[in-house]
PDB file of C-alpha atoms in Angstrom:
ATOM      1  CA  UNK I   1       1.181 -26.440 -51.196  1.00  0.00           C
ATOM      2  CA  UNK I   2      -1.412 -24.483 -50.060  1.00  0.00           C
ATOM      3  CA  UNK I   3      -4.052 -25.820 -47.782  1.00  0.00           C
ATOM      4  CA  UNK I   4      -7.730 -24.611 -46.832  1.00  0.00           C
ATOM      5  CA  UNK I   5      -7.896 -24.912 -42.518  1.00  0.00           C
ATOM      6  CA  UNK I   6     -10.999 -24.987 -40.750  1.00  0.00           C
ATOM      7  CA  UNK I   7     -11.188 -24.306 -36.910  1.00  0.00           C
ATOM      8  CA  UNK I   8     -13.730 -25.364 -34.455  1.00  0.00           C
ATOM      9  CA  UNK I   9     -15.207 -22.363 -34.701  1.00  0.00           C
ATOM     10  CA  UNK I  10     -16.438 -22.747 -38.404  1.00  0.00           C
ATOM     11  CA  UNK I  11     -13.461 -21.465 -39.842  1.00  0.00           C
ATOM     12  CA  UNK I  12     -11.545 -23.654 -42.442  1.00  0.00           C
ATOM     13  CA  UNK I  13     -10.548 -26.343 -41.402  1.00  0.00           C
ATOM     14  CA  UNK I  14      -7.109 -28.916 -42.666  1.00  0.00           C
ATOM     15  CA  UNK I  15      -7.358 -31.240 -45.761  1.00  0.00           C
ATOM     16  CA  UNK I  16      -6.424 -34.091 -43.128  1.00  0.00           C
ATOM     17  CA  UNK I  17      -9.454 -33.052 -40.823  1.00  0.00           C
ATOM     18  CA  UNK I  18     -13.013 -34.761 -40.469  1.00  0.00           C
ATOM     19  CA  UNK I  19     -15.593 -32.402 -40.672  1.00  0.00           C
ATOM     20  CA  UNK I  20     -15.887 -32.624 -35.860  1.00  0.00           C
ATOM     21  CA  UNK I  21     -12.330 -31.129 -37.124  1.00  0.00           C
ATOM     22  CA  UNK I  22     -10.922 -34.253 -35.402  1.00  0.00           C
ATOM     23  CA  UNK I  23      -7.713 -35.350 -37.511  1.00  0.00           C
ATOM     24  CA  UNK I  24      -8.089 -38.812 -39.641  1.00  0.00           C
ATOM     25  CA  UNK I  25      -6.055 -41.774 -39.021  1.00  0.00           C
ATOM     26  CA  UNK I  26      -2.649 -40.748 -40.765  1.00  0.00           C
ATOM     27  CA  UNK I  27      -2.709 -37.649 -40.583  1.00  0.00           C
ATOM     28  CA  UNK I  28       0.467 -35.403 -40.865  1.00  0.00           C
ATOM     29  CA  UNK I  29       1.229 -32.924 -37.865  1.00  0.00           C
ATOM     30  CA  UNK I  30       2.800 -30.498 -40.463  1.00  0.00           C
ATOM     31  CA  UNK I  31      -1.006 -30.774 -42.589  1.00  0.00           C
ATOM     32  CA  UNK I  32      -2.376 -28.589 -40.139  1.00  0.00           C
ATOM     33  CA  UNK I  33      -2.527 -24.743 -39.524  1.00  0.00           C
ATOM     34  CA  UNK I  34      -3.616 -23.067 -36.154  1.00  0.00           C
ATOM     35  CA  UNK I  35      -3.096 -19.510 -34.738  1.00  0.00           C
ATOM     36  CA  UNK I  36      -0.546 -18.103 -32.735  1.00  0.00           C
ATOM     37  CA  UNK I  37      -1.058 -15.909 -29.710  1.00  0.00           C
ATOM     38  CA  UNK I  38      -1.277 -12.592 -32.229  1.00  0.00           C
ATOM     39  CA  UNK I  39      -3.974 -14.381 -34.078  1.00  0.00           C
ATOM     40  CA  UNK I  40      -1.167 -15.211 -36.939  1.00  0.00           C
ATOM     41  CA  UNK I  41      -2.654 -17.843 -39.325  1.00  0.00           C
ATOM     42  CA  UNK I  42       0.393 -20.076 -39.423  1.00  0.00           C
ATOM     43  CA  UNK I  43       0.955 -23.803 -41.127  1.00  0.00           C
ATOM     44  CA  UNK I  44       2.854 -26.498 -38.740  1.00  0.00           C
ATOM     45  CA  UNK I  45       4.823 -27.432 -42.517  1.00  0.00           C
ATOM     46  CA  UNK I  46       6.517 -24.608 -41.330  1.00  0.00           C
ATOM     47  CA  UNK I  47       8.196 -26.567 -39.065  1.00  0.00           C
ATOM     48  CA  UNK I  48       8.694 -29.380 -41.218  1.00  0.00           C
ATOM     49  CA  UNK I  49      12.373 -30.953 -41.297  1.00  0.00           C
ATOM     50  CA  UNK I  50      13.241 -29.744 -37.515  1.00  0.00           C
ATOM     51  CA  UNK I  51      12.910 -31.462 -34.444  1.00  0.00           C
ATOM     52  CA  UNK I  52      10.004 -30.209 -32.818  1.00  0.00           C
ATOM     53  CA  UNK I  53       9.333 -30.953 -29.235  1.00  0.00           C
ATOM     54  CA  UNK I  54       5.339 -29.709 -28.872  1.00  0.00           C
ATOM     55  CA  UNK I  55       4.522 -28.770 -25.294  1.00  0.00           C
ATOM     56  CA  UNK I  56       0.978 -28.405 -24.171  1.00  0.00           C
ATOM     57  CA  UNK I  57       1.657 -25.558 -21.620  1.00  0.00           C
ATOM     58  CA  UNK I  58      -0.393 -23.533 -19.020  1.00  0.00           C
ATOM     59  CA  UNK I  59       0.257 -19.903 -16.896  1.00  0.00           C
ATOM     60  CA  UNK I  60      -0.733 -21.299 -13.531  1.00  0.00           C
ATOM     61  CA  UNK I  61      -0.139 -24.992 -13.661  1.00  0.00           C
ATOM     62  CA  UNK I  62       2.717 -26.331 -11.081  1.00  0.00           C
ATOM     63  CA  UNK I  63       5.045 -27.308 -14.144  1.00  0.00           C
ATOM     64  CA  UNK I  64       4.924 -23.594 -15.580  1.00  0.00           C
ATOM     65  CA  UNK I  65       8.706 -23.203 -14.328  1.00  0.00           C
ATOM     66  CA  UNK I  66       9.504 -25.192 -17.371  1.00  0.00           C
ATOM     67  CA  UNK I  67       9.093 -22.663 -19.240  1.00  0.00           C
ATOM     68  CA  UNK I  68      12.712 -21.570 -18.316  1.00  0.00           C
ATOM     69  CA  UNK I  69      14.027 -24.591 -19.288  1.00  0.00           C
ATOM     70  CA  UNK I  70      11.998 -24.817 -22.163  1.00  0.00           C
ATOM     71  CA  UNK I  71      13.159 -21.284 -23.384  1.00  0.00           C
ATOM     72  CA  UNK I  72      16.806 -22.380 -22.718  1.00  0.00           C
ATOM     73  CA  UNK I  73      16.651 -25.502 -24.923  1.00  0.00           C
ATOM     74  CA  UNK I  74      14.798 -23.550 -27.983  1.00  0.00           C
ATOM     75  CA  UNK I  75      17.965 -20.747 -27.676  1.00  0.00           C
ATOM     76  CA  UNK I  76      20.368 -23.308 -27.485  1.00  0.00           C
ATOM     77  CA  UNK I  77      19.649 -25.674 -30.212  1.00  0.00           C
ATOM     78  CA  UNK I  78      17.505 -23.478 -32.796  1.00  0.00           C
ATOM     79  CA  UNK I  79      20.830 -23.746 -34.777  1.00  0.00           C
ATOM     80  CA  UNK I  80      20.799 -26.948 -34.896  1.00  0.00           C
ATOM     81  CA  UNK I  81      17.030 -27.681 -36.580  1.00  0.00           C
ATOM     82  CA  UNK I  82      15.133 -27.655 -33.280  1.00  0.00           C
ATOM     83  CA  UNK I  83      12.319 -25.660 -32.153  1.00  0.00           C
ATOM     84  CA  UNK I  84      10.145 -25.913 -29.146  1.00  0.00           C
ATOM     85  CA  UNK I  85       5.899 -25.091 -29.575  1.00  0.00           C
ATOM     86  CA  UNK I  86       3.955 -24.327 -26.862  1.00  0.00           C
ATOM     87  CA  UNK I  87       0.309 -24.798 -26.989  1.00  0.00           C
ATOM     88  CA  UNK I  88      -1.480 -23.433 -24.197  1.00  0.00           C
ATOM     89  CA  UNK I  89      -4.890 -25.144 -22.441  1.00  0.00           C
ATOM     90  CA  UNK I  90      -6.982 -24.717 -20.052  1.00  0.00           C
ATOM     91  CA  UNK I  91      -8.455 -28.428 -20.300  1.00  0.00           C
ATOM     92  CA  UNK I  92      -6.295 -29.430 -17.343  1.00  0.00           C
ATOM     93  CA  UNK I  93      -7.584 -28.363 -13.713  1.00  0.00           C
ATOM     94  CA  UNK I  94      -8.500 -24.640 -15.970  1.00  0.00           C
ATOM     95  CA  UNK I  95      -5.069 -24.082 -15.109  1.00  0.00           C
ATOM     96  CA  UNK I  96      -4.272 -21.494 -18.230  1.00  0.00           C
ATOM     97  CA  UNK I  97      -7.231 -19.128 -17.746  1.00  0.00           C
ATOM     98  CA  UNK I  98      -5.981 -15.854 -19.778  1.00  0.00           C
ATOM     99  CA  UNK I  99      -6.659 -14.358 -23.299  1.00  0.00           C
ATOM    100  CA  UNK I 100      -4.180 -14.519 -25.290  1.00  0.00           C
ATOM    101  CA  UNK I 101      -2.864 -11.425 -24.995  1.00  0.00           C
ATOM    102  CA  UNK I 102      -2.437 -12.113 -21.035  1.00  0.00           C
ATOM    103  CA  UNK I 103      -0.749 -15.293 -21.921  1.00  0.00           C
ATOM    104  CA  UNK I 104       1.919 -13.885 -23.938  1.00  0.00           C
ATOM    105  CA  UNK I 105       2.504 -11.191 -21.567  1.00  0.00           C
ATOM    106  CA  UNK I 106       2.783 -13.939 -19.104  1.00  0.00           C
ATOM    107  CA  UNK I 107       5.545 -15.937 -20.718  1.00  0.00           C
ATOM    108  CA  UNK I 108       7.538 -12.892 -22.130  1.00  0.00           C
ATOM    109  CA  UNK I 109       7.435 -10.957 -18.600  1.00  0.00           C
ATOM    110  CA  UNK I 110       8.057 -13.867 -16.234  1.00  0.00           C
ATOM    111  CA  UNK I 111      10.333 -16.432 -18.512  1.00  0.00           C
ATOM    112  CA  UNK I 112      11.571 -14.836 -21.939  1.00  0.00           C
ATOM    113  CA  UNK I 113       9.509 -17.002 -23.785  1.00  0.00           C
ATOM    114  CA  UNK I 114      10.894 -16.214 -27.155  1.00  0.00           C
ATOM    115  CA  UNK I 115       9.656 -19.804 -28.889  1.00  0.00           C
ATOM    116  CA  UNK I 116       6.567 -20.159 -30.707  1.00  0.00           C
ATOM    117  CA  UNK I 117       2.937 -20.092 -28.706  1.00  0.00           C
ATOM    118  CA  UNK I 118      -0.419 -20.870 -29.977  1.00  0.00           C
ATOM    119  CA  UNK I 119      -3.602 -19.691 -29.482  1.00  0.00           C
ATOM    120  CA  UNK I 120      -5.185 -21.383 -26.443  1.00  0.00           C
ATOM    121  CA  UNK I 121      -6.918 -24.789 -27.842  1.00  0.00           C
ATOM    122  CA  UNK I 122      -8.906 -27.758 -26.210  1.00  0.00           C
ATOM    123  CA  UNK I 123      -6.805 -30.662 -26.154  1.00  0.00           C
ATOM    124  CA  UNK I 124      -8.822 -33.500 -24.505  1.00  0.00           C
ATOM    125  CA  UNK I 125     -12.163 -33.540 -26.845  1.00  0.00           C
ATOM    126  CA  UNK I 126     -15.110 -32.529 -27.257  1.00  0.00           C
ATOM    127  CA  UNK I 127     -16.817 -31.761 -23.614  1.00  0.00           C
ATOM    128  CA  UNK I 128     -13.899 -33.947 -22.149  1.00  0.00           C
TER     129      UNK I 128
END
């Protein structure tokens, strides 16, 4: 099934999307697309069926340790139909700050970040 996506930033935007690209009531998680840190147009149906623990994450935030743990979980039970998505912000105390480039040198370098990441998104709303 192949959906037309819209971003903020006039791009496409998701069949379950009003046109302030907020998502309607009902909408499905896996009826949206976004990027990932290459810029990688990817759909979240592509996650469809597995467990997926989504993790709003940030380089220079006092809980970016977890990223070990995080890593260690996704390795451990990606057999097993589970997959953990990190989706970087820098909504909270502009605590993730890099491009994206810098933020997935970040997570490789310091923690082995080998599960998905997403391009850096606002979380909280518009001017929120």
């Amino acid at each position: 099934m192949a959906q037309e996506v819209h971003y903020a930033d006039g791009a496409p935007k998701g069949a379950d999307e009003t046109e302030g690209g907020t998502p309607e009531a009902g909408a499905s998680f896996y009826g949206f697309e976004t990027r990932t840190l290459e810029g990688e147009s990817v759909s979240l149906a592509d996650w469809e069926g597995q467990v997926a623990l989504v993790v709003n994450v940030a380089s220079r935030c006092g809980l970016t340790p977890q990223y070990t743990e995080l890593e260690a979980m996704h390795e451990r039970l990606a057999d097993r139909g589970f997959t953990v998505l990190g989706f970087p912000s820098n909504d909270f105390g502009k605590q993730e700050p890099g491009t994206a480039e810098e933020i997935r040198e970040f997570c490789s370098a310091t923690y082995g970040v080998t599960f998905p990441m997403f391009e850096k998104r606002p979380v909280t709303g518009d001017g929120r």
